[in-house]
């Protein structure tokens, strides 16, 4: 029985085409260039290297350069979301129809998640935001992050459904026993770590209907 739905935030609650992650990536590169004195090309290479090795660029910068994570998180999320997002009444209606507890599970900060939910008009649906600080900066796709969120929420993995735009972040969840849903608005395509695949989040109700009566 699915008791809790875990929702990724960026590029999951809204379409990738909004450009929000492009803006975050631009600010990450500016931070690396300024903080480490690197060229744009060097900064991009390091960003990609740390993302692959540590799950987030920030974690690599913490481990190797001892940055202040709060300073970093504030810097890379400091831009006006209203230029990219608007309220989503259709998704608001879908989420209201789902009886399960709904939790944001993000590698971003709680402040950024709160801003996104507020602009989308969806904050009322979510019982909790679990952010990168809650994970002790050991974020998705580190297996420990998935075990930790289950402990925090006092649920078993098989009672959780994770909704993500990243197959890489779904694989550890599936291995732990969670049900997985890929929102494939980007380049990721489903593999055997994905139980369900949808083109946009508004289709999540169909997934839960397919799971009934097990849910």
PDB file of C-alpha atoms in Angstrom:
ATOM      1  CA  UNK A   1       0.000   0.000   0.000  1.00  0.00           C
ATOM      2  CA  UNK A   2       1.381   3.400  -1.014  1.00  0.00           C
ATOM      3  CA  UNK A   3       1.089   5.754   1.958  1.00  0.00           C
ATOM      4  CA  UNK A   4       3.478   8.510   0.913  1.00  0.00           C
ATOM      5  CA  UNK A   5       4.282  10.104  -2.446  1.00  0.00           C
ATOM      6  CA  UNK A   6       7.730  11.680  -2.629  1.00  0.00           C
ATOM      7  CA  UNK A   7       7.975  14.411  -5.239  1.00  0.00           C
ATOM      8  CA  UNK A   8      11.201  15.748  -6.639  1.00  0.00           C
ATOM      9  CA  UNK A   9      11.036  19.520  -7.112  1.00  0.00           C
ATOM     10  CA  UNK A  10      12.930  21.025 -10.040  1.00  0.00           C
ATOM     11  CA  UNK A  11      11.959  19.819 -13.533  1.00  0.00           C
ATOM     12  CA  UNK A  12       9.328  17.563 -11.926  1.00  0.00           C
ATOM     13  CA  UNK A  13       6.705  19.873 -10.415  1.00  0.00           C
ATOM     14  CA  UNK A  14       6.991  22.061 -13.506  1.00  0.00           C
ATOM     15  CA  UNK A  15       8.114  21.403 -17.117  1.00  0.00           C
ATOM     16  CA  UNK A  16      11.817  21.471 -17.930  1.00  0.00           C
ATOM     17  CA  UNK A  17      11.056  24.035 -20.636  1.00  0.00           C
ATOM     18  CA  UNK A  18      10.544  26.739 -18.002  1.00  0.00           C
ATOM     19  CA  UNK A  19      14.320  27.213 -17.974  1.00  0.00           C
ATOM     20  CA  UNK A  20      14.660  27.313 -14.191  1.00  0.00           C
ATOM     21  CA  UNK A  21      17.392  24.690 -14.106  1.00  0.00           C
ATOM     22  CA  UNK A  22      19.259  26.546 -16.839  1.00  0.00           C
ATOM     23  CA  UNK A  23      19.233  29.623 -14.612  1.00  0.00           C
ATOM     24  CA  UNK A  24      20.399  27.611 -11.601  1.00  0.00           C
ATOM     25  CA  UNK A  25      23.168  26.075 -13.702  1.00  0.00           C
ATOM     26  CA  UNK A  26      24.242  29.545 -14.873  1.00  0.00           C
ATOM     27  CA  UNK A  27      24.514  30.712 -11.272  1.00  0.00           C
ATOM     28  CA  UNK A  28      26.385  27.553 -10.242  1.00  0.00           C
ATOM     29  CA  UNK A  29      28.956  28.282 -12.934  1.00  0.00           C
ATOM     30  CA  UNK A  30      29.243  31.915 -11.849  1.00  0.00           C
ATOM     31  CA  UNK A  31      29.751  30.793  -8.249  1.00  0.00           C
ATOM     32  CA  UNK A  32      32.527  28.356  -9.232  1.00  0.00           C
ATOM     33  CA  UNK A  33      34.224  30.914 -11.480  1.00  0.00           C
ATOM     34  CA  UNK A  34      34.180  33.571  -8.747  1.00  0.00           C
ATOM     35  CA  UNK A  35      34.937  31.334  -5.762  1.00  0.00           C
ATOM     36  CA  UNK A  36      37.703  29.283  -7.383  1.00  0.00           C
ATOM     37  CA  UNK A  37      38.985  31.754  -9.977  1.00  0.00           C
ATOM     38  CA  UNK A  38      38.321  29.442 -12.919  1.00  0.00           C
ATOM     39  CA  UNK A  39      37.487  30.151 -16.551  1.00  0.00           C
ATOM     40  CA  UNK A  40      33.938  29.419 -17.764  1.00  0.00           C
ATOM     41  CA  UNK A  41      35.132  26.225 -19.482  1.00  0.00           C
ATOM     42  CA  UNK A  42      37.035  25.054 -16.390  1.00  0.00           C
ATOM     43  CA  UNK A  43      34.042  25.828 -14.166  1.00  0.00           C
ATOM     44  CA  UNK A  44      31.686  23.836 -16.380  1.00  0.00           C
ATOM     45  CA  UNK A  45      34.063  20.873 -16.454  1.00  0.00           C
ATOM     46  CA  UNK A  46      34.347  20.898 -12.655  1.00  0.00           C
ATOM     47  CA  UNK A  47      30.582  21.270 -12.238  1.00  0.00           C
ATOM     48  CA  UNK A  48      29.985  18.190 -14.390  1.00  0.00           C
ATOM     49  CA  UNK A  49      32.747  16.213 -12.655  1.00  0.00           C
ATOM     50  CA  UNK A  50      31.350  16.898  -9.193  1.00  0.00           C
ATOM     51  CA  UNK A  51      27.764  16.278 -10.260  1.00  0.00           C
ATOM     52  CA  UNK A  52      28.692  12.818 -11.523  1.00  0.00           C
ATOM     53  CA  UNK A  53      30.933  11.943  -8.587  1.00  0.00           C
ATOM     54  CA  UNK A  54      28.935  13.370  -5.677  1.00  0.00           C
ATOM     55  CA  UNK A  55      25.326  13.632  -6.867  1.00  0.00           C
ATOM     56  CA  UNK A  56      25.384  17.431  -6.591  1.00  0.00           C
ATOM     57  CA  UNK A  57      27.996  20.011  -7.541  1.00  0.00           C
ATOM     58  CA  UNK A  58      27.636  21.524  -4.091  1.00  0.00           C
ATOM     59  CA  UNK A  59      28.724  18.338  -2.347  1.00  0.00           C
ATOM     60  CA  UNK A  60      31.883  18.198  -4.441  1.00  0.00           C
ATOM     61  CA  UNK A  61      32.620  21.824  -3.594  1.00  0.00           C
ATOM     62  CA  UNK A  62      32.059  21.092   0.095  1.00  0.00           C
ATOM     63  CA  UNK A  63      34.365  18.080   0.148  1.00  0.00           C
ATOM     64  CA  UNK A  64      37.146  19.513  -1.997  1.00  0.00           C
ATOM     65  CA  UNK A  65      36.966  23.272  -1.413  1.00  0.00           C
ATOM     66  CA  UNK A  66      35.201  23.610   1.973  1.00  0.00           C
ATOM     67  CA  UNK A  67      32.583  26.073   0.756  1.00  0.00           C
ATOM     68  CA  UNK A  68      29.781  27.404   2.955  1.00  0.00           C
ATOM     69  CA  UNK A  69      26.704  25.429   1.820  1.00  0.00           C
ATOM     70  CA  UNK A  70      24.229  28.083   2.969  1.00  0.00           C
ATOM     71  CA  UNK A  71      26.062  30.771   1.000  1.00  0.00           C
ATOM     72  CA  UNK A  72      26.089  28.517  -2.062  1.00  0.00           C
ATOM     73  CA  UNK A  73      22.396  27.601  -1.830  1.00  0.00           C
ATOM     74  CA  UNK A  74      21.368  31.230  -1.444  1.00  0.00           C
ATOM     75  CA  UNK A  75      23.527  32.292  -4.393  1.00  0.00           C
ATOM     76  CA  UNK A  76      22.396  29.666  -6.923  1.00  0.00           C
ATOM     77  CA  UNK A  77      18.683  30.143  -6.190  1.00  0.00           C
ATOM     78  CA  UNK A  78      18.706  33.957  -6.177  1.00  0.00           C
ATOM     79  CA  UNK A  79      16.573  34.844  -9.212  1.00  0.00           C
ATOM     80  CA  UNK A  80      12.887  35.759  -9.793  1.00  0.00           C
ATOM     81  CA  UNK A  81      10.770  32.626 -10.234  1.00  0.00           C
ATOM     82  CA  UNK A  82       7.768  34.651 -11.427  1.00  0.00           C
ATOM     83  CA  UNK A  83       9.587  35.185 -14.716  1.00  0.00           C
ATOM     84  CA  UNK A  84       9.491  31.409 -15.315  1.00  0.00           C
ATOM     85  CA  UNK A  85       6.506  29.981 -13.428  1.00  0.00           C
ATOM     86  CA  UNK A  86       2.835  30.655 -12.943  1.00  0.00           C
ATOM     87  CA  UNK A  87       0.084  28.972 -10.897  1.00  0.00           C
ATOM     88  CA  UNK A  88      -0.998  25.523 -12.109  1.00  0.00           C
ATOM     89  CA  UNK A  89      -4.704  25.007 -11.273  1.00  0.00           C
ATOM     90  CA  UNK A  90      -4.824  21.675 -13.143  1.00  0.00           C
ATOM     91  CA  UNK A  91      -2.056  20.181 -11.023  1.00  0.00           C
ATOM     92  CA  UNK A  92      -3.598  21.722  -7.911  1.00  0.00           C
ATOM     93  CA  UNK A  93      -6.789  19.776  -8.662  1.00  0.00           C
ATOM     94  CA  UNK A  94      -4.923  16.524  -9.317  1.00  0.00           C
ATOM     95  CA  UNK A  95      -2.942  16.738  -6.089  1.00  0.00           C
ATOM     96  CA  UNK A  96      -6.096  17.506  -4.113  1.00  0.00           C
ATOM     97  CA  UNK A  97      -7.587  14.234  -5.361  1.00  0.00           C
ATOM     98  CA  UNK A  98      -4.740  12.088  -4.003  1.00  0.00           C
ATOM     99  CA  UNK A  99      -5.292  10.828  -0.441  1.00  0.00           C
ATOM    100  CA  UNK A 100      -1.666   9.880   0.213  1.00  0.00           C
ATOM    101  CA  UNK A 101       0.714  12.060   2.222  1.00  0.00           C
ATOM    102  CA  UNK A 102       2.717  14.213  -0.192  1.00  0.00           C
ATOM    103  CA  UNK A 103       6.309  15.226   0.553  1.00  0.00           C
ATOM    104  CA  UNK A 104       8.864  17.246  -1.412  1.00  0.00           C
ATOM    105  CA  UNK A 105      12.202  15.376  -1.615  1.00  0.00           C
ATOM    106  CA  UNK A 106      14.742  17.724  -3.170  1.00  0.00           C
ATOM    107  CA  UNK A 107      18.478  18.245  -3.552  1.00  0.00           C
ATOM    108  CA  UNK A 108      17.773  21.984  -3.405  1.00  0.00           C
ATOM    109  CA  UNK A 109      17.101  24.113  -0.331  1.00  0.00           C
ATOM    110  CA  UNK A 110      13.869  24.390   1.626  1.00  0.00           C
ATOM    111  CA  UNK A 111      13.747  28.102   0.817  1.00  0.00           C
ATOM    112  CA  UNK A 112      13.845  27.434  -2.927  1.00  0.00           C
ATOM    113  CA  UNK A 113      11.240  24.683  -2.627  1.00  0.00           C
ATOM    114  CA  UNK A 114       8.918  26.961  -0.662  1.00  0.00           C
ATOM    115  CA  UNK A 115       9.222  29.683  -3.291  1.00  0.00           C
ATOM    116  CA  UNK A 116       8.477  27.249  -6.127  1.00  0.00           C
ATOM    117  CA  UNK A 117       5.445  25.796  -4.356  1.00  0.00           C
ATOM    118  CA  UNK A 118       4.128  29.271  -3.561  1.00  0.00           C
ATOM    119  CA  UNK A 119       4.392  30.513  -7.149  1.00  0.00           C
ATOM    120  CA  UNK A 120       2.759  27.319  -8.465  1.00  0.00           C
ATOM    121  CA  UNK A 121      -0.028  27.620  -5.884  1.00  0.00           C
ATOM    122  CA  UNK A 122       0.611  24.096  -4.569  1.00  0.00           C
ATOM    123  CA  UNK A 123       2.078  24.577  -1.094  1.00  0.00           C
ATOM    124  CA  UNK A 124      -1.092  23.449   0.709  1.00  0.00           C
ATOM    125  CA  UNK A 125      -0.749  19.886  -0.555  1.00  0.00           C
ATOM    126  CA  UNK A 126       2.632  19.033   0.922  1.00  0.00           C
ATOM    127  CA  UNK A 127       2.991  17.690   4.432  1.00  0.00           C
ATOM    128  CA  UNK A 128       6.705  18.331   4.519  1.00  0.00           C
ATOM    129  CA  UNK A 129       9.732  19.513   2.548  1.00  0.00           C
ATOM    130  CA  UNK A 130      12.823  17.336   2.913  1.00  0.00           C
ATOM    131  CA  UNK A 131      15.785  19.246   1.513  1.00  0.00           C
ATOM    132  CA  UNK A 132      19.508  18.733   1.085  1.00  0.00           C
ATOM    133  CA  UNK A 133      20.253  19.945   4.620  1.00  0.00           C
ATOM    134  CA  UNK A 134      17.903  17.310   6.057  1.00  0.00           C
ATOM    135  CA  UNK A 135      19.969  14.718   4.208  1.00  0.00           C
ATOM    136  CA  UNK A 136      23.171  15.952   5.837  1.00  0.00           C
ATOM    137  CA  UNK A 137      24.166  17.025   2.300  1.00  0.00           C
ATOM    138  CA  UNK A 138      24.276  13.331   1.304  1.00  0.00           C
ATOM    139  CA  UNK A 139      21.695  13.753  -1.429  1.00  0.00           C
ATOM    140  CA  UNK A 140      20.052  11.778  -4.203  1.00  0.00           C
ATOM    141  CA  UNK A 141      21.259   9.493  -5.772  1.00  0.00           C
ATOM    142  CA  UNK A 142      23.241   8.390  -2.695  1.00  0.00           C
ATOM    143  CA  UNK A 143      21.435   5.282  -1.316  1.00  0.00           C
ATOM    144  CA  UNK A 144      21.716   6.651   2.223  1.00  0.00           C
ATOM    145  CA  UNK A 145      19.434   9.569   1.302  1.00  0.00           C
ATOM    146  CA  UNK A 146      16.546   7.222   0.489  1.00  0.00           C
ATOM    147  CA  UNK A 147      16.980   5.233   3.682  1.00  0.00           C
ATOM    148  CA  UNK A 148      17.170   8.448   5.686  1.00  0.00           C
ATOM    149  CA  UNK A 149      13.940   9.897   4.314  1.00  0.00           C
ATOM    150  CA  UNK A 150      12.093   6.693   5.163  1.00  0.00           C
ATOM    151  CA  UNK A 151      13.424   6.917   8.714  1.00  0.00           C
ATOM    152  CA  UNK A 152      12.434  10.591   8.944  1.00  0.00           C
ATOM    153  CA  UNK A 153       8.902   9.941   7.714  1.00  0.00           C
ATOM    154  CA  UNK A 154       8.545   6.625   9.588  1.00  0.00           C
ATOM    155  CA  UNK A 155       7.521   4.708   6.470  1.00  0.00           C
ATOM    156  CA  UNK A 156       8.822   1.577   4.789  1.00  0.00           C
ATOM    157  CA  UNK A 157      10.280   1.919   1.268  1.00  0.00           C
ATOM    158  CA  UNK A 158       7.499  -0.216  -0.199  1.00  0.00           C
ATOM    159  CA  UNK A 159       4.981   2.286   1.187  1.00  0.00           C
ATOM    160  CA  UNK A 160       6.550   5.091  -0.874  1.00  0.00           C
ATOM    161  CA  UNK A 161       6.200   6.205  -4.457  1.00  0.00           C
ATOM    162  CA  UNK A 162       8.968   8.473  -5.796  1.00  0.00           C
ATOM    163  CA  UNK A 163       8.222  10.856  -8.674  1.00  0.00           C
ATOM    164  CA  UNK A 164      11.339  12.167 -10.449  1.00  0.00           C
ATOM    165  CA  UNK A 165      12.584  13.543 -13.753  1.00  0.00           C
ATOM    166  CA  UNK A 166      15.921  11.708 -13.354  1.00  0.00           C
ATOM    167  CA  UNK A 167      16.352   7.973 -13.947  1.00  0.00           C
ATOM    168  CA  UNK A 168      19.636   8.202 -12.080  1.00  0.00           C
ATOM    169  CA  UNK A 169      17.747   9.324  -8.969  1.00  0.00           C
ATOM    170  CA  UNK A 170      15.072   6.653  -9.373  1.00  0.00           C
ATOM    171  CA  UNK A 171      17.436   3.676  -9.505  1.00  0.00           C
ATOM    172  CA  UNK A 172      18.405   3.639  -5.795  1.00  0.00           C
ATOM    173  CA  UNK A 173      14.765   4.142  -4.807  1.00  0.00           C
ATOM    174  CA  UNK A 174      13.668   1.138  -6.884  1.00  0.00           C
ATOM    175  CA  UNK A 175      16.504  -0.967  -5.480  1.00  0.00           C
ATOM    176  CA  UNK A 176      15.356  -0.108  -1.954  1.00  0.00           C
ATOM    177  CA  UNK A 177      11.791  -1.160  -2.718  1.00  0.00           C
ATOM    178  CA  UNK A 178      10.034   2.102  -3.595  1.00  0.00           C
ATOM    179  CA  UNK A 179       7.613   2.405  -6.492  1.00  0.00           C
ATOM    180  CA  UNK A 180       9.064   4.758  -9.115  1.00  0.00           C
ATOM    181  CA  UNK A 181       7.573   7.201 -11.614  1.00  0.00           C
ATOM    182  CA  UNK A 182       9.582   9.018 -14.267  1.00  0.00           C
ATOM    183  CA  UNK A 183       8.359  12.379 -15.545  1.00  0.00           C
ATOM    184  CA  UNK A 184      10.105  12.201 -18.911  1.00  0.00           C
ATOM    185  CA  UNK A 185       9.971  15.814 -20.011  1.00  0.00           C
ATOM    186  CA  UNK A 186      13.694  15.825 -20.678  1.00  0.00           C
ATOM    187  CA  UNK A 187      16.257  13.545 -22.247  1.00  0.00           C
ATOM    188  CA  UNK A 188      15.964  10.679 -19.765  1.00  0.00           C
ATOM    189  CA  UNK A 189      14.195   7.580 -21.030  1.00  0.00           C
ATOM    190  CA  UNK A 190      12.709   4.822 -18.897  1.00  0.00           C
ATOM    191  CA  UNK A 191      14.619   1.668 -18.030  1.00  0.00           C
ATOM    192  CA  UNK A 192      13.975  -1.238 -15.664  1.00  0.00           C
ATOM    193  CA  UNK A 193      14.352   1.067 -12.642  1.00  0.00           C
ATOM    194  CA  UNK A 194      11.147   2.847 -13.697  1.00  0.00           C
ATOM    195  CA  UNK A 195       7.762   1.347 -12.830  1.00  0.00           C
ATOM    196  CA  UNK A 196       5.718   4.034 -14.561  1.00  0.00           C
ATOM    197  CA  UNK A 197       6.517   6.797 -17.015  1.00  0.00           C
ATOM    198  CA  UNK A 198       4.423   9.932 -17.591  1.00  0.00           C
ATOM    199  CA  UNK A 199       4.980  12.949 -19.805  1.00  0.00           C
ATOM    200  CA  UNK A 200       3.839  15.520 -17.240  1.00  0.00           C
ATOM    201  CA  UNK A 201       3.018  15.495 -13.565  1.00  0.00           C
ATOM    202  CA  UNK A 202      -0.680  16.097 -14.107  1.00  0.00           C
ATOM    203  CA  UNK A 203      -0.871  12.422 -15.171  1.00  0.00           C
ATOM    204  CA  UNK A 204       0.133  11.154 -11.725  1.00  0.00           C
ATOM    205  CA  UNK A 205      -3.501  10.438 -10.883  1.00  0.00           C
ATOM    206  CA  UNK A 206      -3.567   7.799 -13.628  1.00  0.00           C
ATOM    207  CA  UNK A 207      -0.615   6.040 -12.014  1.00  0.00           C
ATOM    208  CA  UNK A 208      -2.345   5.883  -8.648  1.00  0.00           C
ATOM    209  CA  UNK A 209      -5.517   4.594 -10.308  1.00  0.00           C
ATOM    210  CA  UNK A 210      -3.521   1.807 -11.939  1.00  0.00           C
ATOM    211  CA  UNK A 211      -2.109   0.840  -8.554  1.00  0.00           C
ATOM    212  CA  UNK A 212      -5.554   0.498  -6.967  1.00  0.00           C
ATOM    213  CA  UNK A 213      -6.673  -1.426  -4.954  1.00  0.00           C
ATOM    214  CA  UNK A 214      -3.108  -2.032  -3.712  1.00  0.00           C
ATOM    215  CA  UNK A 215      -2.717   1.636  -2.787  1.00  0.00           C
TER     216      UNK A 215
END
